[in-house]
PDB file of C-alpha atoms in Angstrom:
ATOM      1  CA  ASP A   1       0.776  -6.160 -47.040  1.00 62.00           C
ATOM      2  CA  THR A   2       1.164  -8.945 -49.605  1.00 69.00           C
ATOM      3  CA  ALA A   3       2.653  -7.680 -52.863  1.00 93.00           C
ATOM      4  CA  VAL A   4       1.192 -10.232 -55.288  1.00 97.00           C
ATOM      5  CA  SER A   5      -1.696 -12.336 -54.075  1.00 97.00           C
ATOM      6  CA  GLN A   6      -3.585 -15.170 -55.706  1.00 97.00           C
ATOM      7  CA  THR A   7      -6.771 -16.954 -54.803  1.00 97.00           C
ATOM      8  CA  PRO A   8      -7.418 -19.740 -54.297  1.00 97.00           C
ATOM      9  CA  LYS A   9      -4.172 -21.370 -53.140  1.00 96.00           C
ATOM     10  CA  TYR A  10      -5.524 -24.836 -53.813  1.00 97.00           C
ATOM     11  CA  LEU A  11      -8.107 -25.926 -56.343  1.00 97.00           C
ATOM     12  CA  VAL A  12      -9.293 -29.505 -56.722  1.00 97.00           C
ATOM     13  CA  THR A  13     -11.936 -30.045 -59.350  1.00 97.00           C
ATOM     14  CA  GLN A  14     -13.413 -32.532 -61.780  1.00 97.00           C
ATOM     15  CA  MET A  15     -12.616 -32.773 -65.463  1.00 97.00           C
ATOM     16  CA  GLY A  16     -14.931 -30.681 -67.571  1.00 97.00           C
ATOM     17  CA  ASN A  17     -15.533 -28.003 -64.932  1.00 97.00           C
ATOM     18  CA  ASP A  18     -14.871 -24.296 -65.401  1.00 97.00           C
ATOM     19  CA  LYS A  19     -12.775 -22.464 -62.819  1.00 97.00           C
ATOM     20  CA  SER A  20     -11.176 -19.074 -62.243  1.00 97.00           C
ATOM     21  CA  ILE A  21      -8.024 -17.953 -60.462  1.00 98.00           C
ATOM     22  CA  LYS A  22      -7.666 -14.364 -59.310  1.00 98.00           C
ATOM     23  CA  CYS A  23      -4.515 -12.299 -58.990  1.00 98.00           C
ATOM     24  CA  GLU A  24      -3.922  -8.873 -57.524  1.00 97.00           C
ATOM     25  CA  GLN A  25      -0.765  -6.812 -57.111  1.00 97.00           C
ATOM     26  CA  ASN A  26      -0.354  -3.720 -54.926  1.00 96.00           C
ATOM     27  CA  LEU A  27       3.088  -2.765 -56.246  1.00 95.00           C
ATOM     28  CA  GLY A  28       1.837  -0.271 -58.806  1.00 95.00           C
ATOM     29  CA  HIS A  29       3.377  -2.331 -61.611  1.00 95.00           C
ATOM     30  CA  ASP A  30       2.271  -1.965 -65.209  1.00 94.00           C
ATOM     31  CA  THR A  31       2.872  -5.549 -66.331  1.00 95.00           C
ATOM     32  CA  MET A  32       1.352  -8.788 -65.096  1.00 96.00           C
ATOM     33  CA  TYR A  33       1.878 -12.397 -66.108  1.00 96.00           C
ATOM     34  CA  TRP A  34       0.422 -15.858 -65.836  1.00 97.00           C
ATOM     35  CA  TYR A  35       2.755 -18.832 -65.741  1.00 96.00           C
ATOM     36  CA  LYS A  36       2.187 -22.565 -65.610  1.00 96.00           C
ATOM     37  CA  GLN A  37       4.709 -24.741 -63.761  1.00 95.00           C
ATOM     38  CA  ASP A  38       4.228 -28.422 -64.415  1.00 89.00           C
ATOM     39  CA  SER A  39       5.601 -31.459 -62.615  1.00 83.00           C
ATOM     40  CA  LYS A  40       8.913 -31.117 -64.479  1.00 79.00           C
ATOM     41  CA  LYS A  41       9.248 -27.671 -62.899  1.00 80.00           C
ATOM     42  CA  PHE A  42       9.408 -25.734 -66.166  1.00 85.00           C
ATOM     43  CA  LEU A  43       7.970 -22.249 -65.797  1.00 91.00           C
ATOM     44  CA  LYS A  44       6.111 -21.505 -68.998  1.00 92.00           C
ATOM     45  CA  ILE A  45       4.754 -18.073 -69.754  1.00 93.00           C
ATOM     46  CA  MET A  46       1.111 -18.172 -70.782  1.00 95.00           C
ATOM     47  CA  PHE A  47       0.023 -14.532 -70.965  1.00 93.00           C
ATOM     48  CA  SER A  48       1.250 -11.081 -70.186  1.00 93.00           C
ATOM     49  CA  TYR A  49      -0.713  -7.862 -69.857  1.00 94.00           C
ATOM     50  CA  ASN A  50       0.636  -4.351 -69.839  1.00 91.00           C
ATOM     51  CA  ASN A  51      -1.747  -1.707 -68.525  1.00 89.00           C
ATOM     52  CA  LYS A  52      -4.749  -3.988 -69.146  1.00 86.00           C
ATOM     53  CA  GLU A  53      -3.622  -4.743 -72.691  1.00 90.00           C
ATOM     54  CA  LEU A  54      -2.667  -8.267 -73.777  1.00 91.00           C
ATOM     55  CA  ILE A  55       0.905  -8.190 -75.060  1.00 89.00           C
ATOM     56  CA  ILE A  56       2.050 -11.800 -74.819  1.00 87.00           C
ATOM     57  CA  ASN A  57      -0.211 -14.678 -75.741  1.00 87.00           C
ATOM     58  CA  GLU A  58       1.741 -17.901 -75.986  1.00 87.00           C
ATOM     59  CA  THR A  59       0.436 -21.073 -77.587  1.00 83.00           C
ATOM     60  CA  VAL A  60      -2.141 -21.911 -74.973  1.00 90.00           C
ATOM     61  CA  PRO A  61      -5.455 -23.698 -75.566  1.00 92.00           C
ATOM     62  CA  ASN A  62      -8.265 -21.215 -75.993  1.00 92.00           C
ATOM     63  CA  ARG A  63      -9.940 -22.807 -72.997  1.00 96.00           C
ATOM     64  CA  PHE A  64      -7.672 -20.445 -71.042  1.00 96.00           C
ATOM     65  CA  SER A  65      -8.852 -16.852 -71.058  1.00 95.00           C
ATOM     66  CA  PRO A  66      -7.164 -14.076 -69.120  1.00 95.00           C
ATOM     67  CA  LYS A  67      -8.983 -10.935 -68.070  1.00 94.00           C
ATOM     68  CA  SER A  68      -7.515  -7.729 -66.720  1.00 94.00           C
ATOM     69  CA  PRO A  69     -10.183  -5.395 -65.328  1.00 93.00           C
ATOM     70  CA  ASP A  70      -7.493  -2.910 -64.273  1.00 93.00           C
ATOM     71  CA  LYS A  71      -3.730  -2.908 -64.142  1.00 92.00           C
ATOM     72  CA  ALA A  72      -3.659  -4.257 -60.584  1.00 95.00           C
ATOM     73  CA  HIS A  73      -5.681  -7.372 -61.413  1.00 96.00           C
ATOM     74  CA  LEU A  74      -5.196 -10.238 -63.814  1.00 96.00           C
ATOM     75  CA  ASN A  75      -7.562 -13.176 -63.605  1.00 96.00           C
ATOM     76  CA  LEU A  76      -7.401 -16.507 -65.394  1.00 97.00           C
ATOM     77  CA  HIS A  77     -10.501 -18.416 -66.394  1.00 97.00           C
ATOM     78  CA  ILE A  78     -10.226 -22.015 -67.534  1.00 97.00           C
ATOM     79  CA  ASN A  79     -13.074 -23.767 -69.336  1.00 96.00           C
ATOM     80  CA  SER A  80     -13.612 -27.512 -69.651  1.00 97.00           C
ATOM     81  CA  LEU A  81     -10.716 -28.493 -67.405  1.00 97.00           C
ATOM     82  CA  GLU A  82      -8.591 -31.434 -68.501  1.00 97.00           C
ATOM     83  CA  LEU A  83      -6.280 -33.752 -66.558  1.00 96.00           C
ATOM     84  CA  GLY A  84      -3.267 -32.138 -68.231  1.00 94.00           C
ATOM     85  CA  ASP A  85      -4.191 -28.770 -66.760  1.00 96.00           C
ATOM     86  CA  SER A  86      -3.059 -30.001 -63.336  1.00 96.00           C
ATOM     87  CA  ALA A  87      -0.112 -27.815 -62.398  1.00 96.00           C
ATOM     88  CA  VAL A  88       0.868 -24.837 -60.283  1.00 97.00           C
ATOM     89  CA  TYR A  89      -0.221 -21.530 -61.788  1.00 98.00           C
ATOM     90  CA  PHE A  90       1.788 -18.477 -60.812  1.00 98.00           C
ATOM     91  CA  CYS A  91       0.827 -14.883 -61.280  1.00 97.00           C
ATOM     92  CA  ALA A  92       3.627 -12.324 -61.395  1.00 97.00           C
ATOM     93  CA  SER A  93       4.106  -8.630 -61.968  1.00 96.00           C
ATOM     94  CA  SER A  94       6.946  -6.330 -62.981  1.00 94.00           C
ATOM     95  CA  PRO A  95       7.276  -2.555 -63.268  1.00 93.00           C
ATOM     96  CA  ARG A  96       7.456  -2.884 -67.055  1.00 86.00           C
ATOM     97  CA  LEU A  97       7.948  -5.678 -69.580  1.00 83.00           C
ATOM     98  CA  ALA A  98      11.166  -4.181 -70.913  1.00 77.00           C
ATOM     99  CA  GLY A  99      13.577  -1.418 -70.093  1.00 74.00           C
ATOM    100  CA  GLY A 100      16.415  -3.019 -68.219  1.00 78.00           C
ATOM    101  CA  SER A 101      16.801  -5.384 -65.307  1.00 76.00           C
ATOM    102  CA  GLU A 102      15.132  -3.183 -62.709  1.00 78.00           C
ATOM    103  CA  GLN A 103      12.035  -2.726 -64.843  1.00 80.00           C
ATOM    104  CA  GLU A 104      11.860  -6.378 -65.826  1.00 85.00           C
ATOM    105  CA  THR A 105      12.296  -7.977 -62.408  1.00 90.00           C
ATOM    106  CA  GLN A 106       9.272 -10.111 -61.711  1.00 93.00           C
ATOM    107  CA  TYR A 107       7.565 -10.616 -58.382  1.00 95.00           C
ATOM    108  CA  PHE A 108       5.529 -13.757 -58.004  1.00 97.00           C
ATOM    109  CA  GLY A 109       2.380 -14.639 -56.160  1.00 97.00           C
ATOM    110  CA  PRO A 110       2.337 -17.746 -53.959  1.00 97.00           C
ATOM    111  CA  GLY A 111       0.851 -19.930 -56.689  1.00 97.00           C
ATOM    112  CA  THR A 112      -2.402 -21.814 -57.161  1.00 98.00           C
ATOM    113  CA  ARG A 113      -2.111 -25.577 -57.067  1.00 97.00           C
ATOM    114  CA  LEU A 114      -4.688 -26.964 -59.463  1.00 97.00           C
ATOM    115  CA  LEU A 115      -5.537 -30.646 -59.451  1.00 97.00           C
ATOM    116  CA  VAL A 116      -7.981 -31.939 -62.015  1.00 97.00           C
ATOM    117  CA  LEU A 117      -9.489 -35.341 -61.236  1.00 96.00           C
TER     118      LEU A 117
ATOM    119  CA  ARG B   1      19.214 -27.126 -78.743  1.00 61.00           C
ATOM    120  CA  LYS B   2      16.986 -26.002 -75.883  1.00 70.00           C
ATOM    121  CA  GLU B   3      16.655 -22.245 -75.447  1.00 86.00           C
ATOM    122  CA  VAL B   4      18.026 -22.454 -71.920  1.00 91.00           C
ATOM    123  CA  GLU B   5      19.780 -25.367 -70.292  1.00 93.00           C
ATOM    124  CA  GLN B   6      20.616 -25.979 -66.669  1.00 95.00           C
ATOM    125  CA  ASP B   7      22.046 -29.038 -64.965  1.00 94.00           C
ATOM    126  CA  PRO B   8      19.075 -30.253 -62.911  1.00 93.00           C
ATOM    127  CA  GLY B   9      21.348 -31.607 -60.150  1.00 92.00           C
ATOM    128  CA  PRO B  10      20.930 -32.196 -57.332  1.00 95.00           C
ATOM    129  CA  PHE B  11      24.211 -30.715 -56.244  1.00 96.00           C
ATOM    130  CA  ASN B  12      24.940 -32.114 -52.787  1.00 96.00           C
ATOM    131  CA  VAL B  13      27.369 -29.766 -51.102  1.00 96.00           C
ATOM    132  CA  PRO B  14      28.715 -29.631 -47.527  1.00 97.00           C
ATOM    133  CA  GLU B  15      27.982 -26.522 -45.518  1.00 97.00           C
ATOM    134  CA  GLY B  16      30.698 -23.932 -45.930  1.00 97.00           C
ATOM    135  CA  ALA B  17      31.773 -25.092 -49.365  1.00 97.00           C
ATOM    136  CA  THR B  18      31.733 -23.075 -52.565  1.00 97.00           C
ATOM    137  CA  VAL B  19      29.445 -24.166 -55.357  1.00 97.00           C
ATOM    138  CA  ALA B  20      28.891 -22.881 -58.850  1.00 96.00           C
ATOM    139  CA  PHE B  21      26.484 -23.660 -61.619  1.00 92.00           C
ATOM    140  CA  ASN B  22      25.794 -22.395 -65.103  1.00 96.00           C
ATOM    141  CA  CYS B  23      22.919 -21.658 -67.368  1.00 96.00           C
ATOM    142  CA  THR B  24      23.568 -21.804 -71.120  1.00 96.00           C
ATOM    143  CA  TYR B  25      21.338 -20.052 -73.606  1.00 93.00           C
ATOM    144  CA  SER B  26      20.906 -20.233 -77.365  1.00 91.00           C
ATOM    145  CA  ASN B  27      19.507 -16.790 -78.219  1.00 84.00           C
ATOM    146  CA  SER B  28      22.460 -14.480 -78.679  1.00 82.00           C
ATOM    147  CA  ALA B  29      20.079 -11.501 -78.662  1.00 83.00           C
ATOM    148  CA  SER B  30      19.101 -12.116 -75.032  1.00 81.00           C
ATOM    149  CA  GLN B  31      19.147  -8.803 -73.265  1.00 83.00           C
ATOM    150  CA  SER B  32      18.516  -9.275 -69.572  1.00 90.00           C
ATOM    151  CA  PHE B  33      19.575 -12.072 -67.291  1.00 93.00           C
ATOM    152  CA  PHE B  34      18.481 -13.038 -63.816  1.00 95.00           C
ATOM    153  CA  TRP B  35      18.924 -15.689 -61.165  1.00 97.00           C
ATOM    154  CA  TYR B  36      15.884 -16.646 -59.109  1.00 97.00           C
ATOM    155  CA  ARG B  37      15.638 -19.134 -56.289  1.00 97.00           C
ATOM    156  CA  GLN B  38      12.638 -21.317 -55.656  1.00 97.00           C
ATOM    157  CA  ASP B  39      12.123 -23.144 -52.394  1.00 96.00           C
ATOM    158  CA  CYS B  40      10.089 -26.345 -52.356  1.00 92.00           C
ATOM    159  CA  ARG B  41       6.405 -25.610 -52.988  1.00 91.00           C
ATOM    160  CA  LYS B  42       6.998 -21.856 -53.009  1.00 94.00           C
ATOM    161  CA  GLU B  43       7.117 -19.153 -55.627  1.00 96.00           C
ATOM    162  CA  PRO B  44      10.320 -18.076 -57.406  1.00 96.00           C
ATOM    163  CA  LYS B  45      12.037 -15.086 -55.810  1.00 96.00           C
ATOM    164  CA  LEU B  46      14.635 -12.839 -57.364  1.00 95.00           C
ATOM    165  CA  LEU B  47      18.144 -13.633 -56.182  1.00 96.00           C
ATOM    166  CA  MET B  48      20.015 -11.217 -58.387  1.00 95.00           C
ATOM    167  CA  SER B  49      20.170  -9.666 -61.817  1.00 93.00           C
ATOM    168  CA  VAL B  50      23.239 -10.475 -63.886  1.00 94.00           C
ATOM    169  CA  TYR B  51      25.146  -7.546 -65.317  1.00 90.00           C
ATOM    170  CA  SER B  52      27.594  -7.611 -68.192  1.00 87.00           C
ATOM    171  CA  SER B  53      30.556  -6.848 -65.966  1.00 90.00           C
ATOM    172  CA  GLY B  54      29.536  -9.394 -63.361  1.00 90.00           C
ATOM    173  CA  ASN B  55      28.137  -8.527 -59.971  1.00 94.00           C
ATOM    174  CA  GLU B  56      28.329  -9.629 -56.399  1.00 96.00           C
ATOM    175  CA  ASP B  57      25.844  -9.605 -53.553  1.00 95.00           C
ATOM    176  CA  GLY B  58      27.357 -10.866 -50.334  1.00 96.00           C
ATOM    177  CA  ARG B  59      28.250 -14.524 -50.820  1.00 98.00           C
ATOM    178  CA  PHE B  60      26.721 -14.630 -54.291  1.00 98.00           C
ATOM    179  CA  THR B  61      28.512 -13.749 -57.516  1.00 98.00           C
ATOM    180  CA  ALA B  62      26.853 -13.735 -60.902  1.00 97.00           C
ATOM    181  CA  GLN B  63      28.657 -13.541 -64.229  1.00 96.00           C
ATOM    182  CA  LEU B  64      27.678 -13.269 -67.860  1.00 95.00           C
ATOM    183  CA  ASN B  65      29.750 -14.707 -70.674  1.00 94.00           C
ATOM    184  CA  ARG B  66      28.195 -13.465 -73.924  1.00 92.00           C
ATOM    185  CA  ALA B  67      30.829 -15.081 -76.139  1.00 92.00           C
ATOM    186  CA  SER B  68      30.070 -18.543 -74.802  1.00 93.00           C
ATOM    187  CA  GLN B  69      26.437 -17.702 -74.078  1.00 94.00           C
ATOM    188  CA  TYR B  70      26.100 -18.632 -70.464  1.00 95.00           C
ATOM    189  CA  ILE B  71      25.537 -17.080 -67.090  1.00 96.00           C
ATOM    190  CA  SER B  72      26.932 -18.447 -63.871  1.00 97.00           C
ATOM    191  CA  LEU B  73      26.157 -18.276 -60.187  1.00 98.00           C
ATOM    192  CA  LEU B  74      28.786 -18.804 -57.523  1.00 98.00           C
ATOM    193  CA  ILE B  75      27.847 -19.278 -53.881  1.00 98.00           C
ATOM    194  CA  ARG B  76      30.621 -19.009 -51.319  1.00 98.00           C
ATOM    195  CA  ASP B  77      30.513 -20.263 -47.733  1.00 98.00           C
ATOM    196  CA  SER B  78      27.246 -22.055 -48.416  1.00 97.00           C
ATOM    197  CA  LYS B  79      24.601 -22.171 -45.689  1.00 97.00           C
ATOM    198  CA  LEU B  80      21.905 -24.733 -45.017  1.00 97.00           C
ATOM    199  CA  SER B  81      19.381 -22.052 -45.970  1.00 97.00           C
ATOM    200  CA  ASP B  82      20.864 -21.904 -49.490  1.00 98.00           C
ATOM    201  CA  SER B  83      19.199 -25.244 -50.241  1.00 98.00           C
ATOM    202  CA  ALA B  84      16.746 -24.486 -53.025  1.00 97.00           C
ATOM    203  CA  THR B  85      16.311 -24.714 -56.771  1.00 97.00           C
ATOM    204  CA  TYR B  86      18.054 -21.968 -58.709  1.00 97.00           C
ATOM    205  CA  LEU B  87      16.358 -20.831 -61.897  1.00 97.00           C
ATOM    206  CA  CYS B  88      17.889 -18.716 -64.599  1.00 96.00           C
ATOM    207  CA  TYR B  89      15.633 -16.332 -66.482  1.00 94.00           C
ATOM    208  CA  LEU B  90      16.380 -14.515 -69.727  1.00 92.00           C
ATOM    209  CA  TYR B  91      14.419 -11.769 -71.409  1.00 89.00           C
ATOM    210  CA  SER B  92      14.683 -10.622 -75.003  1.00 83.00           C
ATOM    211  CA  ASN B  93      12.120  -8.819 -77.144  1.00 81.00           C
ATOM    212  CA  TYR B  94       8.966 -10.238 -75.564  1.00 82.00           C
ATOM    213  CA  GLN B  95      10.590 -13.653 -75.163  1.00 85.00           C
ATOM    214  CA  LEU B  96      10.526 -14.765 -71.531  1.00 88.00           C
ATOM    215  CA  ILE B  97      12.659 -17.857 -71.136  1.00 90.00           C
ATOM    216  CA  TRP B  98      13.126 -19.758 -67.890  1.00 93.00           C
ATOM    217  CA  GLY B  99      15.485 -22.594 -67.141  1.00 93.00           C
ATOM    218  CA  ALA B 100      14.124 -25.672 -65.385  1.00 92.00           C
ATOM    219  CA  GLY B 101      16.434 -25.019 -62.457  1.00 95.00           C
ATOM    220  CA  THR B 102      19.376 -26.551 -60.647  1.00 96.00           C
ATOM    221  CA  LYS B 103      18.590 -28.170 -57.330  1.00 96.00           C
ATOM    222  CA  LEU B 104      21.086 -27.423 -54.568  1.00 97.00           C
ATOM    223  CA  ILE B 105      21.178 -29.329 -51.287  1.00 97.00           C
ATOM    224  CA  ILE B 106      23.495 -28.086 -48.570  1.00 97.00           C
ATOM    225  CA  LYS B 107      24.372 -30.772 -46.050  1.00 97.00           C
ATOM    226  CA  PRO B 108      25.494 -30.101 -42.447  1.00 95.00           C
TER     227      PRO B 108
END
């Protein structure tokens, strides 16, 4: 009964390809996130959705496009992959985006390790 | 000044010792504070929220100092299983800010 799941766990691909990463949460949370963690270990927020609506859209190349078909799913599609896209991508969810610590606590998926060759 | 700063470590600490580390932040409007731990090649997991009055969870004590703009984490009687990277996370008005983490290594 995994709370936040991501597929695939590993993704090795060539530069220029298009790939997607899927995320699902069964916690009933309203808010979902995509993060990128690079080799320096910084966790950088990329996008956040609340009830299928995009609410945070950080400065990310428009080759990255999130899609939320329903509030339990948040997928990430990446076009024209570049070497610099190699990183670990984490999906997370929280009850809400704001409203106090309990509402804002984030639960992470296991990560997708993307390597672009 | 970076939005959040943490000493990257590693902190090499003998088992049973007490260790503490801080996370300083620049946005005085930060509203919510958290400590997460991240094991090697795993996802971050919530360790504890940090409340204004300070809070304790077993061997772990978290404190918030708004005047000096930092949060701290104290681990007493450290165990080998405490070895991990500890990330601070701050939330304020749609700003989600994560520290790069402090690496802790507990040695037998």
